[in-house]
XYZ file of C-alpha atoms in Angstrom:
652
model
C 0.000 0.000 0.000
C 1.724 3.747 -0.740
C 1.363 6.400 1.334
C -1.768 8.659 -1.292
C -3.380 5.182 -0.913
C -2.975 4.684 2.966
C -3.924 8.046 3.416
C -7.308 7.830 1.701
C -8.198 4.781 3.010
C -7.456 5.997 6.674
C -9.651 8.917 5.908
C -12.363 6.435 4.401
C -11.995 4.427 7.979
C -13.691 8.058 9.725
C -16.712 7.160 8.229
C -16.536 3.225 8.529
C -14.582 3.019 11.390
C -14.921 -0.670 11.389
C -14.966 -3.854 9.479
C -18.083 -4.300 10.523
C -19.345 -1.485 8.847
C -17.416 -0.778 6.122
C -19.257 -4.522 4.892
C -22.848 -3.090 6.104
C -22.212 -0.396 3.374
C -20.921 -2.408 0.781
C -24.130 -4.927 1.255
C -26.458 -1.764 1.333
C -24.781 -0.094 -2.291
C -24.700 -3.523 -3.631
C -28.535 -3.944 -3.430
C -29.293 -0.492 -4.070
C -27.071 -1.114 -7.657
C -29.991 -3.585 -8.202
C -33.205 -1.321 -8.053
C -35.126 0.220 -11.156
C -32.998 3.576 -12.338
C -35.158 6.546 -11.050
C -37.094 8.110 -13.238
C -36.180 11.812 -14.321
C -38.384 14.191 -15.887
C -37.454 17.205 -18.703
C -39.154 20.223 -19.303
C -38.439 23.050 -21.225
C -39.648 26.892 -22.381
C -41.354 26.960 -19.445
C -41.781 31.011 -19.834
C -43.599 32.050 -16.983
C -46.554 29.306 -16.924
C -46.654 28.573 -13.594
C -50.381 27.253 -13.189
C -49.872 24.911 -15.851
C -46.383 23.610 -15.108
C -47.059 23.294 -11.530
C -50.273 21.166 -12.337
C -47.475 18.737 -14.756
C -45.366 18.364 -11.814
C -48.223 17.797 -9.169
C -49.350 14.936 -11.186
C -46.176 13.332 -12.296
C -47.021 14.227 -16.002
C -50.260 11.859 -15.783
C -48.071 9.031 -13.663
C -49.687 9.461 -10.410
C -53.308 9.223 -12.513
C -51.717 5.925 -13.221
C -50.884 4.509 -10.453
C -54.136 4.924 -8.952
C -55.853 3.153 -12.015
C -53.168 0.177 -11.604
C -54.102 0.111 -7.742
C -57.688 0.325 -7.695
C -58.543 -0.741 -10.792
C -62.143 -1.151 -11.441
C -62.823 -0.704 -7.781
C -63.380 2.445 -7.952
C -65.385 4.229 -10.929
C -64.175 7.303 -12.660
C -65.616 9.598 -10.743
C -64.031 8.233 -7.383
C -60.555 8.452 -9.043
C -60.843 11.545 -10.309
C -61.532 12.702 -7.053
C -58.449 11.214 -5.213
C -56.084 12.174 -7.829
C -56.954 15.720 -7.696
C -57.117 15.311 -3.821
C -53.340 14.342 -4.462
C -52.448 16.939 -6.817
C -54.156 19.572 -4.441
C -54.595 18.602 -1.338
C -55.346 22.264 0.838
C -57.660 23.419 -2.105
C -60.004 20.312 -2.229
C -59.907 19.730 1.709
C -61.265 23.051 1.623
C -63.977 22.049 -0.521
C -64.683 18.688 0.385
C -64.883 19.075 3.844
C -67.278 22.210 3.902
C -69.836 19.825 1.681
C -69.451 16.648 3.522
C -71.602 15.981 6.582
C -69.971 12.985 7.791
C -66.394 14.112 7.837
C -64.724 11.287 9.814
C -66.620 8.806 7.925
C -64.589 10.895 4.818
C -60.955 10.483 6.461
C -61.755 6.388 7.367
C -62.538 6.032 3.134
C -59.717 8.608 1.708
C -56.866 7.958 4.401
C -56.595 4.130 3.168
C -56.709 4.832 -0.260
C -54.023 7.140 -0.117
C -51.559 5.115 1.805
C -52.299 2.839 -1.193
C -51.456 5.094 -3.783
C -48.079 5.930 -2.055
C -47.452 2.559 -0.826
C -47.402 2.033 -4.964
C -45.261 5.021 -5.144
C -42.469 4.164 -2.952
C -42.339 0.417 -4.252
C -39.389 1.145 -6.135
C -37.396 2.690 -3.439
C -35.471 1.131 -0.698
C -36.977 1.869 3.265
C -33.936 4.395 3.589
C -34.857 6.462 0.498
C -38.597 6.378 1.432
C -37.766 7.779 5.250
C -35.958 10.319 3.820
C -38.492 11.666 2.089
C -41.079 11.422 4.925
C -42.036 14.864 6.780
C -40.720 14.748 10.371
C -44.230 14.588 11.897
C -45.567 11.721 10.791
C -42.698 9.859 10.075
C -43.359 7.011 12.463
C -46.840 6.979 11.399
C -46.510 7.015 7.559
C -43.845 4.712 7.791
C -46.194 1.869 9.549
C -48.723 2.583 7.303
C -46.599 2.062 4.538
C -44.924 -1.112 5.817
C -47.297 -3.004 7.522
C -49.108 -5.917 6.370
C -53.024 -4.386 6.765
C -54.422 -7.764 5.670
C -52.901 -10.138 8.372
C -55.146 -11.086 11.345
C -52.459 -9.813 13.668
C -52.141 -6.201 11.925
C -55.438 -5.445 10.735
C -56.543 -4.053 14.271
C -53.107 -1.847 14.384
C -53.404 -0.490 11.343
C -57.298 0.477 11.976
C -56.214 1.751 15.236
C -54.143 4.246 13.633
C -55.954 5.397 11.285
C -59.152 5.795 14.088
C -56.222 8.191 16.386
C -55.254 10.108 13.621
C -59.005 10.990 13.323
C -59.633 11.243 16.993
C -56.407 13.733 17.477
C -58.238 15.870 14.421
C -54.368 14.983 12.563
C -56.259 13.586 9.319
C -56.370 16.646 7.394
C -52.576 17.359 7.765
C -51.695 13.412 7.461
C -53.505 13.905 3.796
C -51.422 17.044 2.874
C -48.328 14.651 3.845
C -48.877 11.592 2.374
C -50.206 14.121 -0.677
C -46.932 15.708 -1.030
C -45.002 12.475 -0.420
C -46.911 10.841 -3.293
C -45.869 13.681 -5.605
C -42.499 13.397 -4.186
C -42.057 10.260 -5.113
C -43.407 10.334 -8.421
C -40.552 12.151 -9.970
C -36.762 11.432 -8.600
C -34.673 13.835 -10.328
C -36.292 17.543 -12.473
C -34.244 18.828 -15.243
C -35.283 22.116 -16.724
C -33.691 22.400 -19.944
C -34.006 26.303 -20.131
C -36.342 29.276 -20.287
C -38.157 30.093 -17.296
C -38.136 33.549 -17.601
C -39.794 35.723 -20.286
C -43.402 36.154 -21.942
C -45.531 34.179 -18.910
C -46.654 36.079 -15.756
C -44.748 33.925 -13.229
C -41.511 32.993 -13.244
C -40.759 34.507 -9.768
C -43.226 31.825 -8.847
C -41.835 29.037 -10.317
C -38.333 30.197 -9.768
C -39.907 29.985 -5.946
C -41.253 26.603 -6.135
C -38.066 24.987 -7.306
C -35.848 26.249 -4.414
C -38.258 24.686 -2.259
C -37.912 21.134 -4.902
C -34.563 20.129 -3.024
C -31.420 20.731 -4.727
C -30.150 17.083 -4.875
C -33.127 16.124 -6.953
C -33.054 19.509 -9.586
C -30.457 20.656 -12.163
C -31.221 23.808 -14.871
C -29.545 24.341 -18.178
C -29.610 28.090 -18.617
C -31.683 29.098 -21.786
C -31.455 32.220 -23.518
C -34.482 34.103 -21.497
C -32.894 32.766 -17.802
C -28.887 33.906 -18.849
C -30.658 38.013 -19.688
C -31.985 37.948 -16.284
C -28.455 36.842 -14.699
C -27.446 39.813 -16.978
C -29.896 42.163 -15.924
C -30.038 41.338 -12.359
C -25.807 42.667 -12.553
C -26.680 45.667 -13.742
C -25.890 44.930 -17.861
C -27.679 47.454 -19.795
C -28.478 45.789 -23.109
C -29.843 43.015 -20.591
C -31.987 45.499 -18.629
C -33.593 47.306 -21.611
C -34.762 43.493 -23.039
C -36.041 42.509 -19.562
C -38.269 45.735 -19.355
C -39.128 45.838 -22.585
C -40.075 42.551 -23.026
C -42.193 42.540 -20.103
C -44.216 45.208 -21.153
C -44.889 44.033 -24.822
C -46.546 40.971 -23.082
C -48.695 43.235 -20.458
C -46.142 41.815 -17.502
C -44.764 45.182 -16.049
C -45.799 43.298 -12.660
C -43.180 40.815 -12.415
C -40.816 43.697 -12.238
C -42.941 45.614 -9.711
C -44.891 43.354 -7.702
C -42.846 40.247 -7.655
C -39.245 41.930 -7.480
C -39.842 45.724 -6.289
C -38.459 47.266 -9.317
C -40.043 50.725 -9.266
C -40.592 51.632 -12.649
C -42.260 54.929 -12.252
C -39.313 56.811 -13.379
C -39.871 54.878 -16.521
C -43.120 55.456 -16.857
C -43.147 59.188 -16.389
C -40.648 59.653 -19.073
C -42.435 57.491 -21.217
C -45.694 59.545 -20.846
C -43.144 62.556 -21.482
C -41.681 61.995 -24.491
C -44.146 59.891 -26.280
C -46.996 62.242 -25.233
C -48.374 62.878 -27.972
C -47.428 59.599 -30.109
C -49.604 56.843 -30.920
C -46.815 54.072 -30.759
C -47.869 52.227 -34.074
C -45.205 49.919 -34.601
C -45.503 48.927 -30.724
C -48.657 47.092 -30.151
C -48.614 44.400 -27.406
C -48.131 40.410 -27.657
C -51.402 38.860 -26.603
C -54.561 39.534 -24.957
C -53.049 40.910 -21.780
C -56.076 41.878 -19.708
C -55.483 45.685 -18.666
C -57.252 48.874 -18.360
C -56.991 51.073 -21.651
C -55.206 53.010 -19.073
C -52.741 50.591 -18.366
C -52.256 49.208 -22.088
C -51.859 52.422 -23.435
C -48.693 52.919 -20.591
C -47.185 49.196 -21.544
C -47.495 50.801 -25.236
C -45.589 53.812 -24.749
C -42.795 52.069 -22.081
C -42.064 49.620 -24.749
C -41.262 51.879 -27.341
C -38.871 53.894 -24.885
C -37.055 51.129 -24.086
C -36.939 49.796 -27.521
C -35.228 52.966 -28.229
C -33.005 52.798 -25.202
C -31.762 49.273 -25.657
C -30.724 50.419 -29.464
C -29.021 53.067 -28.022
C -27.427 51.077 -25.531
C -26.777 47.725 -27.811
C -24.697 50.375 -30.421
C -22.631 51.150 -27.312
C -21.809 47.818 -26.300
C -21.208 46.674 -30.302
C -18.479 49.308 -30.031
C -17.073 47.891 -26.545
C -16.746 44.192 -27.707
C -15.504 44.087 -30.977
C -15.004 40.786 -31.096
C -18.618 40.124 -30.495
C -18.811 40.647 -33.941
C -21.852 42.304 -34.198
C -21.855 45.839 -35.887
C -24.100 45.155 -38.743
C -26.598 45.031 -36.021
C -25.903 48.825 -35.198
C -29.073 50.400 -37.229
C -29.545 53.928 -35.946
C -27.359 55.869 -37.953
C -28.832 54.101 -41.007
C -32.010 55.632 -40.587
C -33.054 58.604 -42.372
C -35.002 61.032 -40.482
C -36.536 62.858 -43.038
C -37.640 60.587 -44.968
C -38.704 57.507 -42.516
C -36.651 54.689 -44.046
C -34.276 52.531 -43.278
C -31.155 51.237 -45.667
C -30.449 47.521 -44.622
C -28.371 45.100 -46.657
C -28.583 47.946 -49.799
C -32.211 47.836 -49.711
C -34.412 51.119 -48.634
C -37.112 49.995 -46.238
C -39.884 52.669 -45.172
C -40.536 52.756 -41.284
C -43.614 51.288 -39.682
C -43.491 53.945 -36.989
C -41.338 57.415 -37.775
C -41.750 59.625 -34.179
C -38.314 59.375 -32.391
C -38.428 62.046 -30.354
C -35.154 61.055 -28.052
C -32.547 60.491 -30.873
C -30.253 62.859 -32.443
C -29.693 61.875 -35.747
C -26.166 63.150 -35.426
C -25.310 60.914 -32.888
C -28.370 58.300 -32.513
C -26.567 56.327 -29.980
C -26.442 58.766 -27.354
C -28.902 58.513 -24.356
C -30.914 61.679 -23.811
C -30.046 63.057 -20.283
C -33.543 61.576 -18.771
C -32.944 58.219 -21.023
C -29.112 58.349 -19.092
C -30.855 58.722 -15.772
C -33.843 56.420 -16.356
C -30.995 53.352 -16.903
C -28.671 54.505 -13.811
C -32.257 54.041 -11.873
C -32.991 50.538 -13.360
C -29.283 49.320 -12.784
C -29.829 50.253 -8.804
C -33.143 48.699 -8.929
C -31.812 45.814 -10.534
C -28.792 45.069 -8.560
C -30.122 45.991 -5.081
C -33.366 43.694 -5.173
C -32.158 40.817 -2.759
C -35.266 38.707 -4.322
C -33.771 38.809 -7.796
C -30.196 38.065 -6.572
C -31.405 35.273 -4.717
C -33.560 34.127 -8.107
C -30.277 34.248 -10.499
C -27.748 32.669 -7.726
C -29.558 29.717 -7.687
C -29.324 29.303 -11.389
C -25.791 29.264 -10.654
C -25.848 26.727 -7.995
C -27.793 23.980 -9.551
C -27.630 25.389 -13.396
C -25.386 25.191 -16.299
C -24.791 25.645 -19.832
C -25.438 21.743 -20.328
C -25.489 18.890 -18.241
C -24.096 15.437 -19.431
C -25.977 12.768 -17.615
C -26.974 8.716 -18.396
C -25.272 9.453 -21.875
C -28.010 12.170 -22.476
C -26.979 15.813 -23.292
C -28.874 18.027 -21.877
C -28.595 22.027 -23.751
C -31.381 24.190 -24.383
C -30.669 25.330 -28.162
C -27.662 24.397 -29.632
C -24.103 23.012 -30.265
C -23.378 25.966 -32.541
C -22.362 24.365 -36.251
C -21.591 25.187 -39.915
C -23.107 24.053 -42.717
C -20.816 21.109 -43.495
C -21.650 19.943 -40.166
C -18.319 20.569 -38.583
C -18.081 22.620 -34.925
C -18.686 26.600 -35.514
C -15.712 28.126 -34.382
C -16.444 31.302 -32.229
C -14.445 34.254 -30.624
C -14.757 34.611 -27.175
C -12.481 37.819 -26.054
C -9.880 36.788 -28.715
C -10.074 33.344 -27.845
C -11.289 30.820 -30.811
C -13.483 28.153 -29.671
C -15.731 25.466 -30.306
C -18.229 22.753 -29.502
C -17.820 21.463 -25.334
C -14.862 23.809 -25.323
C -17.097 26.935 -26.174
C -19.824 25.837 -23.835
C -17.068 25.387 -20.861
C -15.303 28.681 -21.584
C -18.537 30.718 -22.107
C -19.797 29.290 -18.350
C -16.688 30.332 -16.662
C -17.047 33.627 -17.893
C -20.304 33.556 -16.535
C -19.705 33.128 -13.423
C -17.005 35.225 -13.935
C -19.264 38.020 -14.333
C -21.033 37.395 -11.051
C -17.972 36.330 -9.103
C -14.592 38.104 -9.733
C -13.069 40.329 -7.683
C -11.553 42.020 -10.851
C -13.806 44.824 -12.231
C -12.565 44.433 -15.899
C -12.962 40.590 -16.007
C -16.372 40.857 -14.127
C -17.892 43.601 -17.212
C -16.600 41.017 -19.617
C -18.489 38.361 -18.007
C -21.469 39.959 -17.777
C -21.144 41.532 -21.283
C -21.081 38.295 -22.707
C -24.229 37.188 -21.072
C -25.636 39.648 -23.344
C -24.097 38.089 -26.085
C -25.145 34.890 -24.809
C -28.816 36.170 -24.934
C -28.780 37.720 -28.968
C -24.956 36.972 -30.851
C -25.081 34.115 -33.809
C -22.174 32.322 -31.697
C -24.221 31.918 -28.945
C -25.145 28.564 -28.399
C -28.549 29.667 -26.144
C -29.525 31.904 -29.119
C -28.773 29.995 -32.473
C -30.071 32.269 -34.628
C -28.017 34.703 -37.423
C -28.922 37.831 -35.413
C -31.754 38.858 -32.738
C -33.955 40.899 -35.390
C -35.663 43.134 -33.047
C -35.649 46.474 -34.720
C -36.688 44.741 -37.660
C -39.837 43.393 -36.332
C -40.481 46.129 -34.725
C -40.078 49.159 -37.754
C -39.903 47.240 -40.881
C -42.701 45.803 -42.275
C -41.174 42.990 -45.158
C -40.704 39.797 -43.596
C -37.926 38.580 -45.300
C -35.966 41.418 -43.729
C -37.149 40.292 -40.493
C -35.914 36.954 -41.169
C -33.771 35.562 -38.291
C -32.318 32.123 -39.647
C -31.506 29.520 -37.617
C -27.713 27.551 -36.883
C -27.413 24.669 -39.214
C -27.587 22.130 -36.103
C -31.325 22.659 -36.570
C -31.575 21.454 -40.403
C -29.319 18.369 -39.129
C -30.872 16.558 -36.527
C -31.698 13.915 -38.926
C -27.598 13.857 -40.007
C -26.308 10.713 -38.239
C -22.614 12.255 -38.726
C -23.045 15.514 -37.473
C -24.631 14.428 -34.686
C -21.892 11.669 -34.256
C -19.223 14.528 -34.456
C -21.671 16.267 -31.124
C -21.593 13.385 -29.343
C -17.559 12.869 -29.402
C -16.739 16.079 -28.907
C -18.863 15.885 -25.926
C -16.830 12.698 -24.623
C -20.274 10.478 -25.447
C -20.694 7.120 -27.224
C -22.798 8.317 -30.550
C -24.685 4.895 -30.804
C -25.386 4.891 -27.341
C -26.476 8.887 -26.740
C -29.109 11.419 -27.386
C -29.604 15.395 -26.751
C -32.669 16.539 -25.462
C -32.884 20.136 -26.045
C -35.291 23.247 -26.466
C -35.920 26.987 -27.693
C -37.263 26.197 -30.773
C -41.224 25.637 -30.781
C -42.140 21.942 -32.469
C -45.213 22.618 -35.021
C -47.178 19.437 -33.754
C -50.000 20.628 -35.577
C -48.206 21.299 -38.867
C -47.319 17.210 -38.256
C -43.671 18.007 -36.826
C -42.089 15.424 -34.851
C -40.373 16.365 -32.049
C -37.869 13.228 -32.322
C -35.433 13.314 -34.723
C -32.877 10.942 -36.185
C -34.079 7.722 -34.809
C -34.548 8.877 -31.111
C -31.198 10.682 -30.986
C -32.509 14.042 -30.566
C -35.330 14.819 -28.693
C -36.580 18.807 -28.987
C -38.979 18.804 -26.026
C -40.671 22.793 -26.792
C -44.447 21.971 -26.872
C -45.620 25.181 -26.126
C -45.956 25.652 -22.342
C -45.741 29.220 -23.141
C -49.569 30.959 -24.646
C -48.154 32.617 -26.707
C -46.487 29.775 -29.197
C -49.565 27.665 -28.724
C -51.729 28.551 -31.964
C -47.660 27.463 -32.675
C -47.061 24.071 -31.714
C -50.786 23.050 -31.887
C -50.112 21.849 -27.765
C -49.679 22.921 -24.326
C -45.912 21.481 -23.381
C -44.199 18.966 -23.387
C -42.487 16.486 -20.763
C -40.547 13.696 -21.400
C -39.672 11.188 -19.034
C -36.950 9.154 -18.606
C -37.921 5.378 -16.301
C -36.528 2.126 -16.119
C -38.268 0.973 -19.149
C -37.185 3.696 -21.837
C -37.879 7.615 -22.592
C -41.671 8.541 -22.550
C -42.416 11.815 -24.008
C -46.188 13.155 -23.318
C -47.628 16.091 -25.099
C -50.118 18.060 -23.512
C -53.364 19.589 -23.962
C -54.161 23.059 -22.009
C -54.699 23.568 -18.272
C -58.085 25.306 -18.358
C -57.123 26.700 -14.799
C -55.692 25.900 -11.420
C -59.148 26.873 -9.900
C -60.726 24.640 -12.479
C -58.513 22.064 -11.530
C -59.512 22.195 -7.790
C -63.219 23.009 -8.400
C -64.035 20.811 -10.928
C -61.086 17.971 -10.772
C -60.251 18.947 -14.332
C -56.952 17.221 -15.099
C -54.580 17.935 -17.895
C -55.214 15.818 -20.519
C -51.472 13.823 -22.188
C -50.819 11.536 -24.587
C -48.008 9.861 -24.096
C -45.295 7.867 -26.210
C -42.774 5.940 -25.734
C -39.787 6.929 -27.816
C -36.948 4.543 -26.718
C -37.530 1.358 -25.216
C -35.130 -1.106 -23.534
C -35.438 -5.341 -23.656
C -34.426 -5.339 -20.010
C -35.300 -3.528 -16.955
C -32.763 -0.474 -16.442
C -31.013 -0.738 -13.512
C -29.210 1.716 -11.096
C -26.035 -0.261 -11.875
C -26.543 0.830 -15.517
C -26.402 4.509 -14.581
C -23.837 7.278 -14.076
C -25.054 6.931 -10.190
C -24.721 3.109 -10.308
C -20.600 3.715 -11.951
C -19.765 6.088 -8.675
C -21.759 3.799 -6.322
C -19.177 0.914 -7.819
C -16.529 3.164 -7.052
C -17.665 3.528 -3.651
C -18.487 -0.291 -3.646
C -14.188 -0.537 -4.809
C -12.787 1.399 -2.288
C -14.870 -0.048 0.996
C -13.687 -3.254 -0.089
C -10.077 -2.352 -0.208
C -10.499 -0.693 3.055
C -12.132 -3.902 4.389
C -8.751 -5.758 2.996
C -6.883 -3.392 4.712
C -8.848 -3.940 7.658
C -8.744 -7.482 7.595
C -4.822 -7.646 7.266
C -3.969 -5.070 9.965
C -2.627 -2.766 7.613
C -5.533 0.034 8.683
C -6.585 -0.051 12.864
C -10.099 -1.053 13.289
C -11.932 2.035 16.083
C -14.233 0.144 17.243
């Protein structure tokens, strides 16, 4: 034994100080190696929709509806399950209702209490006892876990189990034991969430969501950044071309109140110069997305705010053009192409007339100037920004379970792209002088990310956060994968093909078995044995797209969870889920409400198919969790050697 190797071993032996031990472990990682894989669940381009994501997540995307049909099965009609699974799904909301409409409430908790500990007794099959207790709320622990374990059936533990149930009514516990076991069931249905980008942006909620999954557990989460989530991180440092998107976008889709009621960003030093200095200007070009549902008051404000920070972040994008060079974006500087006079535009040698000619803040002698109120309207929204402690605490948790990609179970997980050109090969990018490409590019462009939140270097922090804005809008970006962010165009020029923003070529190959192949190397992945599952761009279900491409290798999992790309994608969202017997991908139909949900145990409706299949079961010793626990497995049993031949001191 050398002296690295004795060293590790002996500070292995802290934690299995014994022989004893160290071989209880090894038996315990050895069986676990031999359960089902746990089942993860994707979801992407969320935007905002919390109602209807939450509802996905509550019900296991249509798993838990399952389980109750394979327990009960025709014991109970529709109606009854119905009932239970929305009882599960919501359990304050339709104790609230149930119980103000039943007269025999304790005859109600002696029916629903069973059936539940069914349901999760179904639930937690697949789990070992330790797993289960970890997952059990602290007070009822004991009693769940007898519930759960106990044979109700046999002559000896029939009377137990009734006599719990009977002092859980009695002690007026059976409303919160529901709530538990409700949550646990939910829990359970769903071992590890990956987000695969886009929270933020369009939807009224994200604060919400963003809220719900800090309270999902860490262990059991992971994000990829998408390119709505990384122009929050920007904005919420201060970057100005990120801070003019944010509040612009929010008021083209009627949302000013994410920034005002769900972070605290006053905006009424916006809105005043807004009224200001588009008084008297009807806004044509600026017209919002949607049916938001405000006053004519309050639309009329949205209107005018959006075109003052379209014109800011023009302004302020021709600034940072000029900064970062080697972003490489100056055709995208469009200001001082415009001529005044005459309302047009000259864009790639052609003359385009203006949809909307009133630009009462730019000097035509030097359009990328901020006005002194524009200049002091930004320095408020940067100290608004940076100072909210709700919003910092929002974008550090993308940092602590999020990243660019995520490599797991030989999936790769992105939200848009692995940037390429036309041949197929890996686009090569600058990045501050530095030419990059494929897994490279990704790692390089999430250190400077953090970067930009972390360092204690001023320079190296602007470039960080700088480049988030990139990351949001350049054609090197892999979160954007587009040949430029066509804003101005879709906002002032009325022919669509200038407005034409055309996408990287790793979206007309996802049927090319050797591009792909070229991905999955560069990415340190076996191509016959991978897949990506990505996002960003909307799948036209209803135009007969299919959202799997190249024989299952590809999955692009945007369905629509955001309104606004549903007359889109023909659906509501997509989830796909990942088991022990293959991938699963379920597309579904729209949540008609939460309230609706609860009221009327309205559930949303999935179809689900399987994509990928496997002959036998998939095991935990088949996954990346099952290679570390055989590492684990390795080194306890060269510690018990050690043990066993003196060469290591048993303590105990």
């Amino acid at each position: 034994m050398d002296v690295t190797e004795q060293r590790y071993l002996k500070l292995l032996s802290r934690s299995f100080p014994s022989a004893a031990k160290a071989s209880a472990e090894i038996i315990n990682l050895s069986a676990i190696l031999n359960l089902p894989k746990e089942t993860e669940f994707f979801a992407s381009d969320i935007h905002g929709e919390y109602e209807a994501f939450s509802h996905i997540l509550r019900n296991g995307s249509g798993s838990i509806r399952m389980k109750i049909d394979d327990v009960f099965g025709d014991t109970l009609d529709e109606a009854e399950k119905r009932s239970l699974a929305s009882l599960i799904y919501y359990p304050y909301e339709r104790m609230d209702l149930v119980l103000s409409q039943v007269s025999d409430i304790q005859g109600w908790y002696s029916v629903v209490l069973p059936r539940l500990v069914e349901v999760c007794r179904r639930a937690a099959s697949k789990y070992t006892r330790s797993r289960v207790r970890k997952a059990l709320p602290p007070e009822f622990a004991y009693i769940i876990e007898e519930l759960l374990t106990e044979d109700r059936y046999g002559v000896d533990k029939q009377a137990y189990y009734e006599a719990i149930i009977s002092a859980v009514i009695r002690t007026n516990s059976g409303r919160a034991l529901i709530e538990a076991l409700c949550n646990l069931i939910q829990k359970l249905a769903i071992d590890h969430l990956h987000i695969v980008g886009d929270i933020y942006d369009r939807g009224p909620a994200p604060h919400v969501i963003m809220d719900a999954l800090m309270g999902y557990g860490y262990h059991a989460l992971d994000i990829q950044w998408g390119n709505h989530d990384i122009v929050w991180m920007g904005a919420s440092l201060g970057q100005r071309g990120c801070i003019a998107h944010v509040v612009r976008n929010c008021a083209r889709y009627g949302n000013l109140s994410i920034l005002e009621d769900a972070y605290g960003i006053n905006i009424l030093p916006l809105a005043q110069f807004a009224q200001r200095a588009y008084a008297d200007d009807p806004c044509v070009a600026f017209g919002l997305k949607g049916n938001p549902d405000l006053s004519p008051q309050d639309l009329e404000l949205n209107i005018k705010i959006q075109k003052a920070m379209a014109i800011i972040q023009f302004k302020v994008e021709g600034q940072l053009i000029d900064e970062n060079p080697s972003f490489g974006l100056q055709d995208r500087k469009l200001l001082h192409l415009i001529d005044y006079e005459r309302g047009t535009v000259l864009l790639d040698g052609v003359e385009h007339e203006l949809t909307d000619k009133v630009f009462p803040t730019i000097d035509p002698e030097n359009p990328y100037q901020l006005t002194p109120e524009e200049e002091d309207v930004m320095q408020r929204l940067e100290q608004a920004f940076t100072s909210c402690e709700k919003l910092q605490r929002h974008m550090r948790f993308f940092l602590e379970v999020g990243s660019l990609y995520k490599v797991q179970n030989n999936t790769l997980m992105l939200h848009a792209c692995v940037p390429l050109n036309a041949d197929g090969t890996l686009k090569e990018v600058n990045v501050f002088g530095e030419i990059l490409k494929g897994r490279e590019l990704y790692d390089t462009m999430e250190n400077w990310v953090r970067i930009g939140f972390y360092s204690d270097d001023a320079r190296l922090r602007k470039c960080g956060r700088d480049l988030m804005w990139y990351l949001w809008l350049g054609e090197g970006s892999p979160l954007f994968a587009k040949s430029k962010m066509a804003t101005f165009e879709l906002y002032l020029i009325a022919d669509k093909a200038a407005r034409k923003e055309v996408k990287n070529p790793f979206y007309t190959l996802l049927e090319d078995e050797s591009a792909l192949a070229g991905i999955f190397e560069d990415f340190g992945l076996d191509p016959d044995q991978s897949r990506i599952v990505c996002g960003h761009v909307p799948v036209k279900v209803k135009d007969g797209e299919d959202p799997v491409k190249c024989g299952g290798r590809v999955l692009t999992i945007d369905g629509g969870f955001s309104k606004a790309y549903q007359p889109t994608t023909g659906i509501a969202g997509y989830t796909l889920i990942s088991n022990s017997y293959g991938f699963v991908l379920a597309a579904h139909e729209p949540l008609e409400s939460r309230q609706a949900a609860v009221e009327k145990m309205l559930d949303i409706h999935s179809s689900r198919r399987v994509v990928e299949s496997v002959r036998a079961r998939t095991l935990v010793a088949d996954t990346d969790t099952g290679t570390v626990l055989k590492q684990q497995i390795a080194d306890l049993e060269r510690l018990l050697e050690a043990y066993r031949r003196g060469e290591i001191a048993e303590r105990e």
